[in-house]
Amino acid sequence: MHDITVVDLSRWQFAATALYHFLFVPLTLGLSVMLAAMETVYVTTGKPIYREMTQFWGKLFLINFALGVATGLTMEFQFGTNWSFYSSFVGDIFGAPLAIEGLMAFFLEATFVGMMVFGWDRLKRGQHLAVTYMVALGSNLSALWILIANSFMQNPEGAHFNPLTMRMELASFSELIFSPDAQAKFVHTSIAGYVTGAIFVAGISAWYMLKRRHVELARRSFRMAVLFGVLSTAGVITLGDALGFVGGQAQPTKLAAMEGLWKSESAPMPFNLVAFPSQEQQVNRAQVQVPYALSLLVTHSLDGTVPGLDQLEQQAVARIRNGIPAVEALRTLSSKPGDSAALAQFRAHEKDLGYGFLVQRYAEDVGTATDAQISQAARDTIPQVSSIFWSFRLMVAMGLAMLAFFVLAVIFSLRNDIQHQRWFLKIAVWTIPLPFLACEFGWLVAELGRQPWTVYGILPTWMSASTHSVGYMIFSLAGFVGLYTLFIIAEMYLMLRAIRQGPPPDDADPVFDGRTDGGRLAGYAEG
Amino acid sequence: MEMYAVFQMVWWLLLGVLLIGLAVMVGMDMGVGTILRYVGRTDLERRVALNIIGPHWEGNQVWFVLGGGAVFAAFPLIYATAFSGFYVVMLLLLWSMILRPLGFEYRGKLASARWRGMWDWALLVSGLVPMVIFGAAFGNLFLGAPFHFSWNLTSTYTGSFLALLNPFAILCGLLSASLSVFMGAVTLMNGAEGVIHARSRRLARLSALLAIVLFAGGGWWVHGMDGYVLAQSPGAGVAQTPLQQAVTLTGGAWLANFHAHMLLWLLPALGFVGMVVGLLAAGARRSHVAWWFGVLAWIGVIATAGAALFPFLLPSSSVPAQSLTVWNSTSSELTLTWMLGFTVVFVPLIVWYTSWAFYVMRGKVKAEQVETSEHSY
């Protein structure tokens, strides 16, 4: 049996390592695209300043990229090491996008990142530009495949259960990859990365302008960043809305938790702008509401409604009762694979198998589950409302703040007086942490909102974890925390040092002669 | 024969290709890390060595990542059971491997000797530890691991971490580390001149010699070892769980496949040819020839192990009947088909652009360049 402490520690470890990894990924996504844009300008106009820009931001890109790669290694193996039952139960489906990510994206990104660094003097201009494009393409393709995998956990499409192998198996590859959730999530998340890259470049450029250093490079970088950023932020918000729309239908408990919606209400539903949800009493202790707004936001109409958590919990009770015979039939099929009566019973109750597993946490032999145990399991289907409610609002508030920032920044930049708006430049520097935080909150909404499932409606989190001892989990969690803390200190130190040093002075910039001469070694200046 | 059985066989072969790709490409960079402190006595010499693999280590490392992803996709039960069972070993592997990207990228960022010395040690650990673990994991496949399944296939591992470090596993770990040092050393011979070349040549010959002895010793050991025999199972190409078999243990049974198919003896022969010719070629300063024979040695060693174990992938020492085989731990036919499609399209593409990258970066790395250019690692 699973020890719930071990499950909780496994969740903490996954969350810690994933959130940490996700500090570096959005910046990689955004900066790779921005590097491609800067280098395109360099190749088309031939102005050396754009080469300098590409190389300088490329240097910061690499400091960030190294840690993204390093912490990504953990993620690739952690499903197996800590989520063993999850891996064998849905690996037939979930493993495929991960492997394709390696084949299609990681090789591209990693092979060409080496060429990007060491190829400046060995490749022709156009060739080097193509290499940079491949890095950007690789990092974006990697986001596509990992989010297809993640979307399967949120909204399992294209899979069915095979009682002969006792696991979920792929039923339709196209349904898996073209699930609406996957598409909306990919665009929302990758563009969130672009916003991160844009804020990063704009903020550091603003710092240079405040210090009156590298002003030419900073001014041009700032303009490119904010133009890119304003479009990207608008895109993130639009797709976030689409994702809410699609995801709300597939994951009603997540949507209800995001909105603090304990009780079902009739249309038009009000929107809780501020609320203090209480998980035990299933009410909001205090709330500020905007009339009609929820119906408009989540159903895009005035007469649409979404179910509240009270209604969803009642539905869960019914589904658990229906799922219990499925689990019992499966147990028979495990020892007698050909048993036709058990197979018929399984088929009749198959769609609620996951709900049957929910109550197995309280009654190993699900047939003996009491009403109290069933209610308890149904109560489990409500995720942690206040964390999700507030993570969602903080993410959205930060998104809107960044949109306002970018709109002002574009106006100042196009009027060519950004250097004189020192108050705004100071704000720009302080904006740098915002997109990173918004991305982390976005992850929390998506993954806390998915609880108590690893695969929504199919596989409960409590049975997904590996059967380790508490001691092993404390050892590994402590190891990750210790190592990752040292890494972030080193990374931040090197990043800040590289920013303080800035790009090399103009006279050090080699004149480009359009040919592939130069030494064996030519990468970014390591200062 | 069922199409599903054909796909299972194809994926078993592809698993071998993947492991060989991992061993060759990641192994050579790890070999460089392992011997970095020996071949380079000064910081400049070490930087030369690092810059030889500098443009490629990142792409090479993806073989390791793909290894995880492909086992997940094609053999989910292996991914789930092995990686959770070998938990502490996997952590050591991951923690040491995480150091590597930082060792490459961050080492040269500060001039401090202490900082660089620390990363040199980190590169040694992150080169040596994973290769020893890689080999030791293979060794433990021959011995079986103590795990079993519940009715719904929740796996439980009942062994200790220390039991994985038994003498046979250590022998296999040292074999894998020797081959990786050989490949690392000949890679440095390819890219370096002078003292680095000379020291690398010495290590290449030493490690090839060691590998020959260890491979022969491993073969002798396996000859006398209890092997697993699949006495009864639903068979190839049939959807099944590992709860439906009978497995027995017999002395010397790991060589049964070789006795049944004499041609399989060519595989260990290939391994020895690779090592011996590699040794001679390194001695004759023909480092490119030595590199390719090193590849042959890896192919021979990994294929020999695979052929001996077949159809087993991960035998259970505590409940042998629940051992994992090619037939009970692959993905469904549809997944295997799609994954094969992606592999057939993308692997040639990867080989093509990787070769291009090596072609662009061909030639020797010179100390003056590393010193004058502020661009290197």
mmCIF file of C-alpha atoms in Angstrom, chain A residues 76-340:
data_model
loop_
_atom_site.group_PDB
_atom_site.id
_atom_site.type_symbol
_atom_site.label_atom_id
_atom_site.label_comp_id
_atom_site.label_asym_id
_atom_site.label_seq_id
_atom_site.Cartn_x
_atom_site.Cartn_y
_atom_site.Cartn_z
ATOM 1 C CA GLU A 76 13.027 13.356 -17.809
ATOM 2 C CA PHE A 77 13.689 10.619 -15.252
ATOM 3 C CA GLN A 78 11.588 11.702 -12.296
ATOM 4 C CA PHE A 79 8.389 10.126 -13.615
ATOM 5 C CA GLY A 80 10.154 6.774 -13.394
ATOM 6 C CA THR A 81 12.015 7.316 -10.157
ATOM 7 C CA ASN A 82 9.155 8.823 -8.154
ATOM 8 C CA TRP A 83 5.945 8.219 -10.092
ATOM 9 C CA SER A 84 6.450 4.611 -10.944
ATOM 10 C CA PHE A 85 2.819 3.508 -11.083
ATOM 11 C CA TYR A 86 1.887 6.588 -13.071
ATOM 12 C CA SER A 87 4.652 5.729 -15.544
ATOM 13 C CA SER A 88 3.614 2.147 -16.109
ATOM 14 C CA PHE A 89 -0.100 3.006 -16.103
ATOM 15 C CA VAL A 90 -0.011 5.742 -18.756
ATOM 16 C CA GLY A 91 3.518 5.372 -20.188
ATOM 17 C CA ASP A 92 2.080 3.888 -23.365
ATOM 18 C CA ILE A 93 0.603 7.332 -24.096
ATOM 19 C CA PHE A 94 2.585 9.794 -22.000
ATOM 20 C CA GLY A 95 6.019 8.423 -22.904
ATOM 21 C CA ALA A 96 5.549 8.979 -26.635
ATOM 22 C CA PRO A 97 5.539 12.809 -26.624
ATOM 23 C CA LEU A 98 8.522 12.770 -24.260
ATOM 24 C CA ALA A 99 10.512 10.552 -26.603
ATOM 25 C CA ILE A 100 9.441 12.607 -29.622
ATOM 26 C CA GLU A 101 10.539 15.727 -27.754
ATOM 27 C CA GLY A 102 14.013 14.213 -27.539
ATOM 28 C CA LEU A 103 14.086 13.149 -31.183
ATOM 29 C CA MET A 104 12.572 16.251 -32.707
ATOM 30 C CA ALA A 105 13.487 19.065 -30.339
ATOM 31 C CA PHE A 106 16.321 18.394 -27.893
ATOM 32 C CA PHE A 107 18.773 17.131 -30.495
ATOM 33 C CA LEU A 108 18.060 20.129 -32.686
ATOM 34 C CA GLU A 109 18.363 22.629 -29.863
ATOM 35 C CA ALA A 110 21.448 21.102 -28.235
ATOM 36 C CA THR A 111 23.423 20.338 -31.390
ATOM 37 C CA PHE A 112 22.879 23.790 -32.811
ATOM 38 C CA VAL A 113 23.467 25.638 -29.561
ATOM 39 C CA GLY A 114 27.055 24.354 -29.763
ATOM 40 C CA MET A 115 27.291 25.658 -33.337
ATOM 41 C CA MET A 116 25.752 28.967 -32.261
ATOM 42 C CA VAL A 117 28.466 29.486 -29.650
ATOM 43 C CA PHE A 118 31.483 28.092 -31.455
ATOM 44 C CA GLY A 119 30.404 28.780 -35.024
ATOM 45 C CA TRP A 120 30.623 32.581 -35.254
ATOM 46 C CA ASP A 121 33.860 32.573 -37.226
ATOM 47 C CA ARG A 122 33.506 29.183 -38.853
ATOM 48 C CA LEU A 123 30.126 29.707 -40.479
ATOM 49 C CA LYS A 124 28.943 32.145 -43.100
ATOM 50 C CA ARG A 125 26.496 34.779 -41.914
ATOM 51 C CA GLY A 126 23.488 33.034 -43.373
ATOM 52 C CA GLN A 127 24.605 29.689 -41.995
ATOM 53 C CA HIS A 128 25.011 31.068 -38.502
ATOM 54 C CA LEU A 129 21.605 32.701 -38.726
ATOM 55 C CA ALA A 130 20.115 29.356 -39.744
ATOM 56 C CA VAL A 131 21.819 27.761 -36.737
ATOM 57 C CA THR A 132 20.258 30.325 -34.387
ATOM 58 C CA TYR A 133 16.857 29.677 -35.985
ATOM 59 C CA MET A 134 17.309 25.966 -35.317
ATOM 60 C CA VAL A 135 17.973 26.671 -31.626
ATOM 61 C CA ALA A 136 14.790 28.744 -31.402
ATOM 62 C CA LEU A 137 12.834 26.122 -33.336
ATOM 63 C CA GLY A 138 14.191 23.356 -31.116
ATOM 64 C CA SER A 139 13.259 25.076 -27.882
ATOM 65 C CA ASN A 140 9.752 25.841 -29.134
ATOM 66 C CA LEU A 141 9.208 22.298 -30.416
ATOM 67 C CA SER A 142 10.296 21.027 -27.048
ATOM 68 C CA ALA A 143 7.618 23.176 -25.420
ATOM 69 C CA LEU A 144 5.068 21.796 -27.884
ATOM 70 C CA TRP A 145 5.730 18.141 -27.063
ATOM 71 C CA ILE A 146 6.023 18.507 -23.318
ATOM 72 C CA LEU A 147 2.749 20.444 -23.268
ATOM 73 C CA ILE A 148 1.060 17.779 -25.378
ATOM 74 C CA ALA A 149 2.185 15.338 -22.703
ATOM 75 C CA ASN A 150 0.975 17.641 -19.930
ATOM 76 C CA SER A 151 -2.374 18.154 -21.642
ATOM 77 C CA PHE A 152 -2.942 14.436 -21.565
ATOM 78 C CA MET A 153 -2.765 14.664 -17.772
ATOM 79 C CA GLN A 154 -5.249 17.551 -17.776
ATOM 80 C CA ASN A 155 -7.635 16.295 -20.411
ATOM 81 C CA PRO A 156 -6.912 12.670 -21.345
ATOM 82 C CA GLU A 157 -7.825 12.277 -24.999
ATOM 83 C CA GLY A 158 -7.006 9.490 -27.409
ATOM 84 C CA ALA A 159 -6.546 6.724 -24.825
ATOM 85 C CA HIS A 160 -8.429 3.702 -23.519
ATOM 86 C CA PHE A 161 -7.869 1.111 -20.804
ATOM 87 C CA ASN A 162 -6.669 -2.347 -21.839
ATOM 88 C CA PRO A 163 -7.571 -4.969 -19.206
ATOM 89 C CA LEU A 164 -5.128 -7.453 -20.760
ATOM 90 C CA THR A 165 -2.157 -5.252 -19.943
ATOM 91 C CA MET A 166 -3.795 -3.502 -16.955
ATOM 92 C CA ARG A 167 -2.914 -0.040 -18.236
ATOM 93 C CA MET A 168 -4.067 2.872 -20.355
ATOM 94 C CA GLU A 169 -3.073 2.571 -23.996
ATOM 95 C CA LEU A 170 -2.974 4.862 -26.984
ATOM 96 C CA ALA A 171 -6.195 4.767 -29.006
ATOM 97 C CA SER A 172 -5.624 7.681 -31.376
ATOM 98 C CA PHE A 173 -2.369 9.520 -31.848
ATOM 99 C CA SER A 174 -4.054 12.436 -33.611
ATOM 100 C CA GLU A 175 -6.539 12.923 -30.762
ATOM 101 C CA LEU A 176 -3.597 12.995 -28.367
ATOM 102 C CA ILE A 177 -1.635 15.651 -30.220
ATOM 103 C CA PHE A 178 -4.530 17.735 -31.518
ATOM 104 C CA SER A 179 -6.393 17.895 -28.224
ATOM 105 C CA PRO A 180 -7.727 21.469 -27.949
ATOM 106 C CA ASP A 181 -6.244 21.733 -24.486
ATOM 107 C CA ALA A 182 -2.772 20.916 -25.859
ATOM 108 C CA GLN A 183 -2.986 23.474 -28.613
ATOM 109 C CA ALA A 184 -4.227 26.311 -26.384
ATOM 110 C CA LYS A 185 -1.757 25.385 -23.663
ATOM 111 C CA PHE A 186 1.212 25.277 -26.043
ATOM 112 C CA VAL A 187 0.537 28.728 -27.453
ATOM 113 C CA HIS A 188 -0.285 30.231 -24.038
ATOM 114 C CA THR A 189 2.852 28.818 -22.418
ATOM 115 C CA SER A 190 5.361 29.381 -25.185
ATOM 116 C CA ILE A 191 4.209 32.972 -25.660
ATOM 117 C CA ALA A 192 4.473 33.427 -21.902
ATOM 118 C CA GLY A 193 8.113 32.531 -22.494
ATOM 119 C CA TYR A 194 8.362 35.264 -25.123
ATOM 120 C CA VAL A 195 6.967 37.756 -22.606
ATOM 121 C CA THR A 196 9.598 36.596 -20.122
ATOM 122 C CA GLY A 197 12.362 37.111 -22.669
ATOM 123 C CA ALA A 198 10.996 40.529 -23.601
ATOM 124 C CA ILE A 199 10.774 41.757 -19.990
ATOM 125 C CA PHE A 200 14.250 40.410 -19.275
ATOM 126 C CA VAL A 201 15.806 42.242 -22.233
ATOM 127 C CA ALA A 202 13.786 45.411 -21.628
ATOM 128 C CA GLY A 203 14.585 45.491 -17.915
ATOM 129 C CA ILE A 204 18.331 45.014 -18.325
ATOM 130 C CA SER A 205 18.417 47.523 -21.192
ATOM 131 C CA ALA A 206 16.598 49.996 -18.960
ATOM 132 C CA TRP A 207 19.280 49.498 -16.309
ATOM 133 C CA TYR A 208 22.005 50.321 -18.857
ATOM 134 C CA MET A 209 20.105 53.449 -19.923
ATOM 135 C CA LEU A 210 19.789 54.494 -16.280
ATOM 136 C CA LYS A 211 23.546 53.993 -15.855
ATOM 137 C CA ARG A 212 24.165 55.676 -19.249
ATOM 138 C CA ARG A 213 26.211 52.673 -20.367
ATOM 139 C CA HIS A 214 25.986 50.869 -23.730
ATOM 140 C CA VAL A 215 23.170 53.270 -24.546
ATOM 141 C CA GLU A 216 22.969 52.503 -28.240
ATOM 142 C CA LEU A 217 22.752 48.760 -27.684
ATOM 143 C CA ALA A 218 20.313 49.223 -24.822
ATOM 144 C CA ARG A 219 18.014 51.565 -26.753
ATOM 145 C CA ARG A 220 17.747 49.192 -29.722
ATOM 146 C CA SER A 221 17.365 46.132 -27.538
ATOM 147 C CA PHE A 222 14.686 47.880 -25.517
ATOM 148 C CA ARG A 223 12.681 48.794 -28.606
ATOM 149 C CA MET A 224 12.811 45.303 -30.055
ATOM 150 C CA ALA A 225 11.921 43.806 -26.692
ATOM 151 C CA VAL A 226 8.905 45.975 -26.012
ATOM 152 C CA LEU A 227 7.451 45.610 -29.514
ATOM 153 C CA PHE A 228 7.860 41.861 -29.212
ATOM 154 C CA GLY A 229 6.555 42.006 -25.650
ATOM 155 C CA VAL A 230 3.369 43.947 -26.302
ATOM 156 C CA LEU A 231 2.280 41.527 -29.013
ATOM 157 C CA SER A 232 3.244 38.513 -26.915
ATOM 158 C CA THR A 233 1.437 39.716 -23.812
ATOM 159 C CA ALA A 234 -1.729 40.317 -25.813
ATOM 160 C CA GLY A 235 -1.317 36.786 -27.166
ATOM 161 C CA VAL A 236 -0.827 35.245 -23.722
ATOM 162 C CA ILE A 237 -3.968 36.894 -22.408
ATOM 163 C CA THR A 238 -6.068 35.875 -25.417
ATOM 164 C CA LEU A 239 -4.852 32.285 -25.272
ATOM 165 C CA GLY A 240 -5.193 32.219 -21.502
ATOM 166 C CA ASP A 241 -8.847 33.065 -22.040
ATOM 167 C CA ALA A 242 -9.142 30.298 -24.639
ATOM 168 C CA LEU A 243 -7.431 27.868 -22.298
ATOM 169 C CA GLY A 244 -9.856 28.771 -19.526
ATOM 170 C CA PHE A 245 -12.729 28.180 -21.949
ATOM 171 C CA VAL A 246 -11.437 24.798 -23.168
ATOM 172 C CA GLY A 247 -10.058 23.695 -19.815
ATOM 173 C CA GLY A 248 -13.192 24.695 -17.941
ATOM 174 C CA GLN A 249 -15.208 22.126 -19.846
ATOM 175 C CA ALA A 250 -12.645 19.362 -19.398
ATOM 176 C CA GLN A 251 -11.806 20.113 -15.750
ATOM 177 C CA PRO A 252 -14.839 21.590 -14.010
ATOM 178 C CA THR A 253 -13.335 21.226 -10.515
ATOM 179 C CA LYS A 254 -10.279 23.234 -11.543
ATOM 180 C CA LEU A 255 -12.421 25.987 -12.995
ATOM 181 C CA ALA A 256 -14.663 26.117 -9.925
ATOM 182 C CA ALA A 257 -11.594 26.293 -7.668
ATOM 183 C CA MET A 258 -10.043 29.073 -9.765
ATOM 184 C CA GLU A 259 -13.232 31.081 -9.341
ATOM 185 C CA GLY A 260 -13.911 30.190 -5.703
ATOM 186 C CA LEU A 261 -17.272 28.814 -6.773
ATOM 187 C CA TRP A 262 -18.545 26.675 -3.899
ATOM 188 C CA LYS A 263 -22.241 26.751 -4.785
ATOM 189 C CA SER A 264 -23.841 26.375 -8.174
ATOM 190 C CA GLU A 265 -25.699 29.510 -9.184
ATOM 191 C CA SER A 266 -28.062 30.560 -11.960
ATOM 192 C CA ALA A 267 -27.035 32.759 -14.881
ATOM 193 C CA PRO A 268 -25.730 35.413 -15.147
ATOM 194 C CA MET A 269 -23.105 34.411 -12.603
ATOM 195 C CA PRO A 270 -21.072 37.010 -10.679
ATOM 196 C CA PHE A 271 -17.263 36.956 -10.705
ATOM 197 C CA ASN A 272 -15.352 36.796 -7.411
ATOM 198 C CA LEU A 273 -12.757 39.516 -7.775
ATOM 199 C CA VAL A 274 -11.474 38.981 -4.239
ATOM 200 C CA ALA A 275 -12.448 36.132 -1.930
ATOM 201 C CA PHE A 276 -11.090 34.230 1.039
ATOM 202 C CA PRO A 277 -12.105 30.614 0.506
ATOM 203 C CA SER A 278 -12.365 28.224 3.453
ATOM 204 C CA GLN A 279 -11.767 24.615 2.456
ATOM 205 C CA GLU A 280 -13.379 23.137 5.593
ATOM 206 C CA GLN A 281 -16.594 25.171 5.570
ATOM 207 C CA GLN A 282 -16.810 25.260 1.764
ATOM 208 C CA VAL A 283 -17.620 28.977 1.679
ATOM 209 C CA ASN A 284 -15.813 32.203 0.940
ATOM 210 C CA ARG A 285 -15.377 34.053 4.225
ATOM 211 C CA ALA A 286 -15.470 37.413 2.452
ATOM 212 C CA GLN A 287 -15.804 38.294 -1.182
ATOM 213 C CA VAL A 288 -15.984 41.209 -3.618
ATOM 214 C CA GLN A 289 -18.099 40.360 -6.646
ATOM 215 C CA VAL A 290 -18.540 41.760 -10.144
ATOM 216 C CA PRO A 291 -22.073 40.976 -11.370
ATOM 217 C CA TYR A 292 -22.543 38.993 -14.632
ATOM 218 C CA ALA A 293 -18.786 38.782 -15.185
ATOM 219 C CA LEU A 294 -18.216 35.054 -14.586
ATOM 220 C CA SER A 295 -20.780 33.976 -17.160
ATOM 221 C CA LEU A 296 -19.189 36.331 -19.660
ATOM 222 C CA LEU A 297 -15.640 35.254 -18.873
ATOM 223 C CA VAL A 298 -15.956 31.494 -18.852
ATOM 224 C CA THR A 299 -18.882 30.828 -21.188
ATOM 225 C CA HIS A 300 -18.574 33.960 -23.348
ATOM 226 C CA SER A 301 -22.324 34.562 -22.929
ATOM 227 C CA LEU A 302 -24.680 36.081 -20.342
ATOM 228 C CA ASP A 303 -26.859 33.017 -19.885
ATOM 229 C CA GLY A 304 -24.098 30.440 -19.496
ATOM 230 C CA THR A 305 -23.425 28.702 -16.189
ATOM 231 C CA VAL A 306 -20.717 26.484 -14.788
ATOM 232 C CA PRO A 307 -21.265 23.985 -11.985
ATOM 233 C CA GLY A 308 -20.162 24.821 -8.455
ATOM 234 C CA LEU A 309 -18.119 22.526 -6.237
ATOM 235 C CA ASP A 310 -21.203 21.365 -4.309
ATOM 236 C CA GLN A 311 -22.744 19.941 -7.466
ATOM 237 C CA LEU A 312 -19.410 18.467 -8.630
ATOM 238 C CA GLU A 313 -18.903 16.707 -5.297
ATOM 239 C CA GLN A 314 -22.339 15.097 -5.586
ATOM 240 C CA GLN A 315 -21.499 13.926 -9.100
ATOM 241 C CA ALA A 316 -18.281 12.421 -7.749
ATOM 242 C CA VAL A 317 -20.230 10.353 -5.189
ATOM 243 C CA ALA A 318 -22.271 8.788 -7.981
ATOM 244 C CA ARG A 319 -19.211 8.146 -10.118
ATOM 245 C CA ILE A 320 -17.336 6.531 -7.220
ATOM 246 C CA ARG A 321 -20.235 4.157 -6.635
ATOM 247 C CA ASN A 322 -20.249 3.317 -10.320
ATOM 248 C CA GLY A 323 -16.452 2.883 -10.371
ATOM 249 C CA ILE A 324 -16.298 0.379 -7.502
ATOM 250 C CA PRO A 325 -17.515 -2.608 -9.616
ATOM 251 C CA ALA A 326 -14.925 -1.660 -12.267
ATOM 252 C CA VAL A 327 -12.078 -1.952 -9.752
ATOM 253 C CA GLU A 328 -13.469 -5.246 -8.438
ATOM 254 C CA ALA A 329 -13.749 -6.666 -11.966
ATOM 255 C CA LEU A 330 -10.213 -5.575 -12.721
ATOM 256 C CA ARG A 331 -8.918 -7.414 -9.699
ATOM 257 C CA THR A 332 -10.514 -10.618 -10.984
ATOM 258 C CA LEU A 333 -9.137 -10.008 -14.474
ATOM 259 C CA SER A 334 -5.651 -9.590 -13.046
ATOM 260 C CA SER A 335 -5.509 -13.204 -11.917
ATOM 261 C CA LYS A 336 -7.930 -14.586 -14.559
ATOM 262 C CA PRO A 337 -7.336 -12.597 -17.768
ATOM 263 C CA GLY A 338 -9.963 -14.521 -19.752
ATOM 264 C CA ASP A 339 -12.862 -14.213 -17.286
ATOM 265 C CA SER A 340 -15.753 -13.047 -19.481
#
